[in-house]
Amino acid sequence: MEIINRIMTNICSDQLAESKVFYTKLFDLKVDFESDWFIHLISEHKDFELGIIRKTNEIVPKAAQVDPTGFYITFVVNQVDDLYELAQAENMEVITPPENTFYGQRRMVLKDPNGAFLDISSPIPDFEF
């Protein structure tokens, strides 16, 4: 069995600049590398990474050069309500405002500039099943 050294999600995009602004405003991600075809975002302690790649770049498989479908990315944060306020102030597309779930998370859903869905949630303090 091979050991995994790192997992990184890449968002296929035709809106690199807008996507960079979107993700760096919402989360504690900073630009680690930027070119005209790829942007690498990383958290302060280098624990989390997100790539944004021009979807028509030659290294992107042809089948992936379409609008996203059939997946969403989950981000667990300290305060989802704070991000909801930011999302509203920045006119981001809110699909579902924050609501408490049956499994102990306060959750909202956003859509990024590329059409990808983000499940952003926070643990509900003192929640018990």
PDB file of C-alpha atoms in Angstrom:
ATOM      1  CA  MET A   1       0.000   0.000   0.000  1.00  0.00           C
ATOM      2  CA  GLU A   2       1.371   3.429  -0.971  1.00  0.00           C
ATOM      3  CA  ILE A   3       1.568   6.169   1.677  1.00  0.00           C
ATOM      4  CA  ILE A   4      -0.229   9.406   0.853  1.00  0.00           C
ATOM      5  CA  ASN A   5       2.040  12.408   1.348  1.00  0.00           C
ATOM      6  CA  ARG A   6      -0.431  15.119   0.441  1.00  0.00           C
ATOM      7  CA  ILE A   7      -3.908  15.650  -0.996  1.00  0.00           C
ATOM      8  CA  MET A   8      -4.728  18.820  -2.885  1.00  0.00           C
ATOM      9  CA  THR A   9      -7.963  19.775  -4.599  1.00  0.00           C
ATOM     10  CA  ASN A  10      -7.722  21.689  -7.876  1.00  0.00           C
ATOM     11  CA  ILE A  11     -10.624  23.816  -9.056  1.00  0.00           C
ATOM     12  CA  CYS A  12     -10.823  23.922 -12.860  1.00  0.00           C
ATOM     13  CA  SER A  13     -11.604  27.522 -13.757  1.00  0.00           C
ATOM     14  CA  ASP A  14     -11.936  30.008 -16.552  1.00  0.00           C
ATOM     15  CA  GLN A  15     -12.019  32.775 -13.910  1.00  0.00           C
ATOM     16  CA  LEU A  16      -8.685  32.522 -12.115  1.00  0.00           C
ATOM     17  CA  ALA A  17      -8.574  36.083 -10.746  1.00  0.00           C
ATOM     18  CA  GLU A  18     -12.159  35.992  -9.456  1.00  0.00           C
ATOM     19  CA  SER A  19     -11.590  32.576  -7.898  1.00  0.00           C
ATOM     20  CA  LYS A  20      -8.414  33.753  -6.141  1.00  0.00           C
ATOM     21  CA  VAL A  21     -10.295  36.691  -4.603  1.00  0.00           C
ATOM     22  CA  PHE A  22     -13.227  34.461  -3.624  1.00  0.00           C
ATOM     23  CA  TYR A  23     -11.136  31.879  -1.753  1.00  0.00           C
ATOM     24  CA  THR A  24      -8.670  34.296  -0.141  1.00  0.00           C
ATOM     25  CA  LYS A  25     -11.497  36.508   1.162  1.00  0.00           C
ATOM     26  CA  LEU A  26     -13.404  33.597   2.674  1.00  0.00           C
ATOM     27  CA  PHE A  27     -10.582  31.537   4.143  1.00  0.00           C
ATOM     28  CA  ASP A  28      -7.112  31.964   5.641  1.00  0.00           C
ATOM     29  CA  LEU A  29      -5.484  31.019   2.333  1.00  0.00           C
ATOM     30  CA  LYS A  30      -2.612  32.982   0.835  1.00  0.00           C
ATOM     31  CA  VAL A  31      -1.177  32.894  -2.679  1.00  0.00           C
ATOM     32  CA  ASP A  32       1.864  30.611  -2.691  1.00  0.00           C
ATOM     33  CA  PHE A  33       2.325  30.589  -6.485  1.00  0.00           C
ATOM     34  CA  GLU A  34       0.555  32.420  -9.304  1.00  0.00           C
ATOM     35  CA  SER A  35       0.848  32.257 -13.066  1.00  0.00           C
ATOM     36  CA  ASP A  36      -1.483  32.817 -16.006  1.00  0.00           C
ATOM     37  CA  TRP A  37      -2.660  29.180 -15.848  1.00  0.00           C
ATOM     38  CA  PHE A  38      -2.377  28.114 -12.177  1.00  0.00           C
ATOM     39  CA  ILE A  39      -2.755  29.612  -8.698  1.00  0.00           C
ATOM     40  CA  HIS A  40      -1.655  27.684  -5.607  1.00  0.00           C
ATOM     41  CA  LEU A  41      -3.274  28.778  -2.337  1.00  0.00           C
ATOM     42  CA  ILE A  42      -2.020  27.566   1.024  1.00  0.00           C
ATOM     43  CA  SER A  43      -2.943  28.076   4.671  1.00  0.00           C
ATOM     44  CA  GLU A  44      -0.605  29.878   7.064  1.00  0.00           C
ATOM     45  CA  HIS A  45       0.737  26.665   8.589  1.00  0.00           C
ATOM     46  CA  LYS A  46       0.820  24.912   5.197  1.00  0.00           C
ATOM     47  CA  ASP A  47      -1.754  22.365   6.391  1.00  0.00           C
ATOM     48  CA  PHE A  48      -4.295  23.037   3.645  1.00  0.00           C
ATOM     49  CA  GLU A  49      -3.855  23.656  -0.064  1.00  0.00           C
ATOM     50  CA  LEU A  50      -6.142  24.575  -2.918  1.00  0.00           C
ATOM     51  CA  GLY A  51      -5.185  24.868  -6.561  1.00  0.00           C
ATOM     52  CA  ILE A  52      -7.034  26.896  -9.174  1.00  0.00           C
ATOM     53  CA  ILE A  53      -6.112  25.826 -12.684  1.00  0.00           C
ATOM     54  CA  ARG A  54      -7.239  27.231 -16.017  1.00  0.00           C
ATOM     55  CA  LYS A  55      -9.632  24.542 -17.163  1.00  0.00           C
ATOM     56  CA  THR A  56      -8.456  24.694 -20.772  1.00  0.00           C
ATOM     57  CA  ASN A  57      -4.810  24.108 -19.836  1.00  0.00           C
ATOM     58  CA  GLU A  58      -3.225  21.160 -21.636  1.00  0.00           C
ATOM     59  CA  ILE A  59      -2.621  19.233 -18.388  1.00  0.00           C
ATOM     60  CA  VAL A  60      -6.327  19.258 -17.476  1.00  0.00           C
ATOM     61  CA  PRO A  61      -8.022  16.136 -18.866  1.00  0.00           C
ATOM     62  CA  LYS A  62     -10.551  17.017 -21.579  1.00  0.00           C
ATOM     63  CA  ALA A  63     -13.317  15.362 -19.544  1.00  0.00           C
ATOM     64  CA  ALA A  64     -12.610  17.813 -16.674  1.00  0.00           C
ATOM     65  CA  GLN A  65     -12.787  20.916 -18.882  1.00  0.00           C
ATOM     66  CA  VAL A  66     -16.494  21.371 -18.155  1.00  0.00           C
ATOM     67  CA  ASP A  67     -18.454  23.114 -15.430  1.00  0.00           C
ATOM     68  CA  PRO A  68     -18.262  21.225 -12.123  1.00  0.00           C
ATOM     69  CA  THR A  69     -20.924  18.663 -11.331  1.00  0.00           C
ATOM     70  CA  GLY A  70     -21.471  15.818  -8.913  1.00  0.00           C
ATOM     71  CA  PHE A  71     -19.270  17.006  -6.042  1.00  0.00           C
ATOM     72  CA  TYR A  72     -18.909  19.656  -3.382  1.00  0.00           C
ATOM     73  CA  ILE A  73     -16.042  20.713  -1.148  1.00  0.00           C
ATOM     74  CA  THR A  74     -16.519  20.886   2.616  1.00  0.00           C
ATOM     75  CA  PHE A  75     -14.714  23.508   4.685  1.00  0.00           C
ATOM     76  CA  VAL A  76     -15.045  23.247   8.477  1.00  0.00           C
ATOM     77  CA  VAL A  77     -14.505  26.634  10.118  1.00  0.00           C
ATOM     78  CA  ASN A  78     -14.895  28.154  13.569  1.00  0.00           C
ATOM     79  CA  GLN A  79     -17.833  30.471  12.782  1.00  0.00           C
ATOM     80  CA  VAL A  80     -19.939  29.829   9.695  1.00  0.00           C
ATOM     81  CA  ASP A  81     -22.182  32.803  10.514  1.00  0.00           C
ATOM     82  CA  ASP A  82     -19.245  35.202  10.187  1.00  0.00           C
ATOM     83  CA  LEU A  83     -18.529  33.848   6.704  1.00  0.00           C
ATOM     84  CA  TYR A  84     -22.200  34.147   5.820  1.00  0.00           C
ATOM     85  CA  GLU A  85     -22.086  37.862   6.648  1.00  0.00           C
ATOM     86  CA  LEU A  86     -18.945  38.241   4.525  1.00  0.00           C
ATOM     87  CA  ALA A  87     -20.520  36.298   1.655  1.00  0.00           C
ATOM     88  CA  GLN A  88     -23.564  38.587   1.706  1.00  0.00           C
ATOM     89  CA  ALA A  89     -21.430  41.742   1.865  1.00  0.00           C
ATOM     90  CA  GLU A  90     -19.364  40.512  -1.116  1.00  0.00           C
ATOM     91  CA  ASN A  91     -22.453  39.447  -3.122  1.00  0.00           C
ATOM     92  CA  MET A  92     -21.321  35.835  -3.241  1.00  0.00           C
ATOM     93  CA  GLU A  93     -23.903  33.297  -4.348  1.00  0.00           C
ATOM     94  CA  VAL A  94     -25.475  31.810  -1.231  1.00  0.00           C
ATOM     95  CA  ILE A  95     -27.362  28.602  -2.021  1.00  0.00           C
ATOM     96  CA  THR A  96     -28.382  27.809   1.569  1.00  0.00           C
ATOM     97  CA  PRO A  97     -27.967  30.250   4.475  1.00  0.00           C
ATOM     98  CA  PRO A  98     -26.622  28.881   7.773  1.00  0.00           C
ATOM     99  CA  GLU A  99     -28.870  26.355   9.454  1.00  0.00           C
ATOM    100  CA  ASN A 100     -28.417  23.758  12.167  1.00  0.00           C
ATOM    101  CA  THR A 101     -28.224  20.155  10.988  1.00  0.00           C
ATOM    102  CA  PHE A 102     -29.319  16.960  12.692  1.00  0.00           C
ATOM    103  CA  TYR A 103     -25.677  15.819  12.918  1.00  0.00           C
ATOM    104  CA  GLY A 104     -24.338  18.722  14.993  1.00  0.00           C
ATOM    105  CA  GLN A 105     -23.103  21.202  12.406  1.00  0.00           C
ATOM    106  CA  ARG A 106     -24.261  24.697  11.535  1.00  0.00           C
ATOM    107  CA  ARG A 107     -24.007  24.657   7.745  1.00  0.00           C
ATOM    108  CA  MET A 108     -24.360  26.892   4.702  1.00  0.00           C
ATOM    109  CA  VAL A 109     -23.773  26.258   1.018  1.00  0.00           C
ATOM    110  CA  LEU A 110     -22.126  28.725  -1.381  1.00  0.00           C
ATOM    111  CA  LYS A 111     -21.349  28.534  -5.084  1.00  0.00           C
ATOM    112  CA  ASP A 112     -17.902  29.703  -6.203  1.00  0.00           C
ATOM    113  CA  PRO A 113     -17.258  31.693  -9.426  1.00  0.00           C
ATOM    114  CA  ASN A 114     -16.743  28.404 -11.320  1.00  0.00           C
ATOM    115  CA  GLY A 115     -20.016  26.809 -10.263  1.00  0.00           C
ATOM    116  CA  ALA A 116     -18.471  24.542  -7.605  1.00  0.00           C
ATOM    117  CA  PHE A 117     -20.507  24.090  -4.435  1.00  0.00           C
ATOM    118  CA  LEU A 118     -18.940  24.718  -1.031  1.00  0.00           C
ATOM    119  CA  ASP A 119     -20.381  23.186   2.121  1.00  0.00           C
ATOM    120  CA  ILE A 120     -19.141  25.464   4.900  1.00  0.00           C
ATOM    121  CA  SER A 121     -19.912  24.368   8.417  1.00  0.00           C
ATOM    122  CA  SER A 122     -19.066  24.837  12.085  1.00  0.00           C
ATOM    123  CA  PRO A 123     -19.570  22.400  14.947  1.00  0.00           C
ATOM    124  CA  ILE A 124     -22.512  23.298  17.174  1.00  0.00           C
ATOM    125  CA  PRO A 125     -21.070  23.773  20.692  1.00  0.00           C
ATOM    126  CA  ASP A 126     -22.142  21.151  23.233  1.00  0.00           C
ATOM    127  CA  PHE A 127     -24.116  19.197  20.615  1.00  0.00           C
ATOM    128  CA  GLU A 128     -24.982  15.622  21.561  1.00  0.00           C
ATOM    129  CA  PHE A 129     -26.654  12.957  19.446  1.00  0.00           C
TER     130      PHE A 129
END
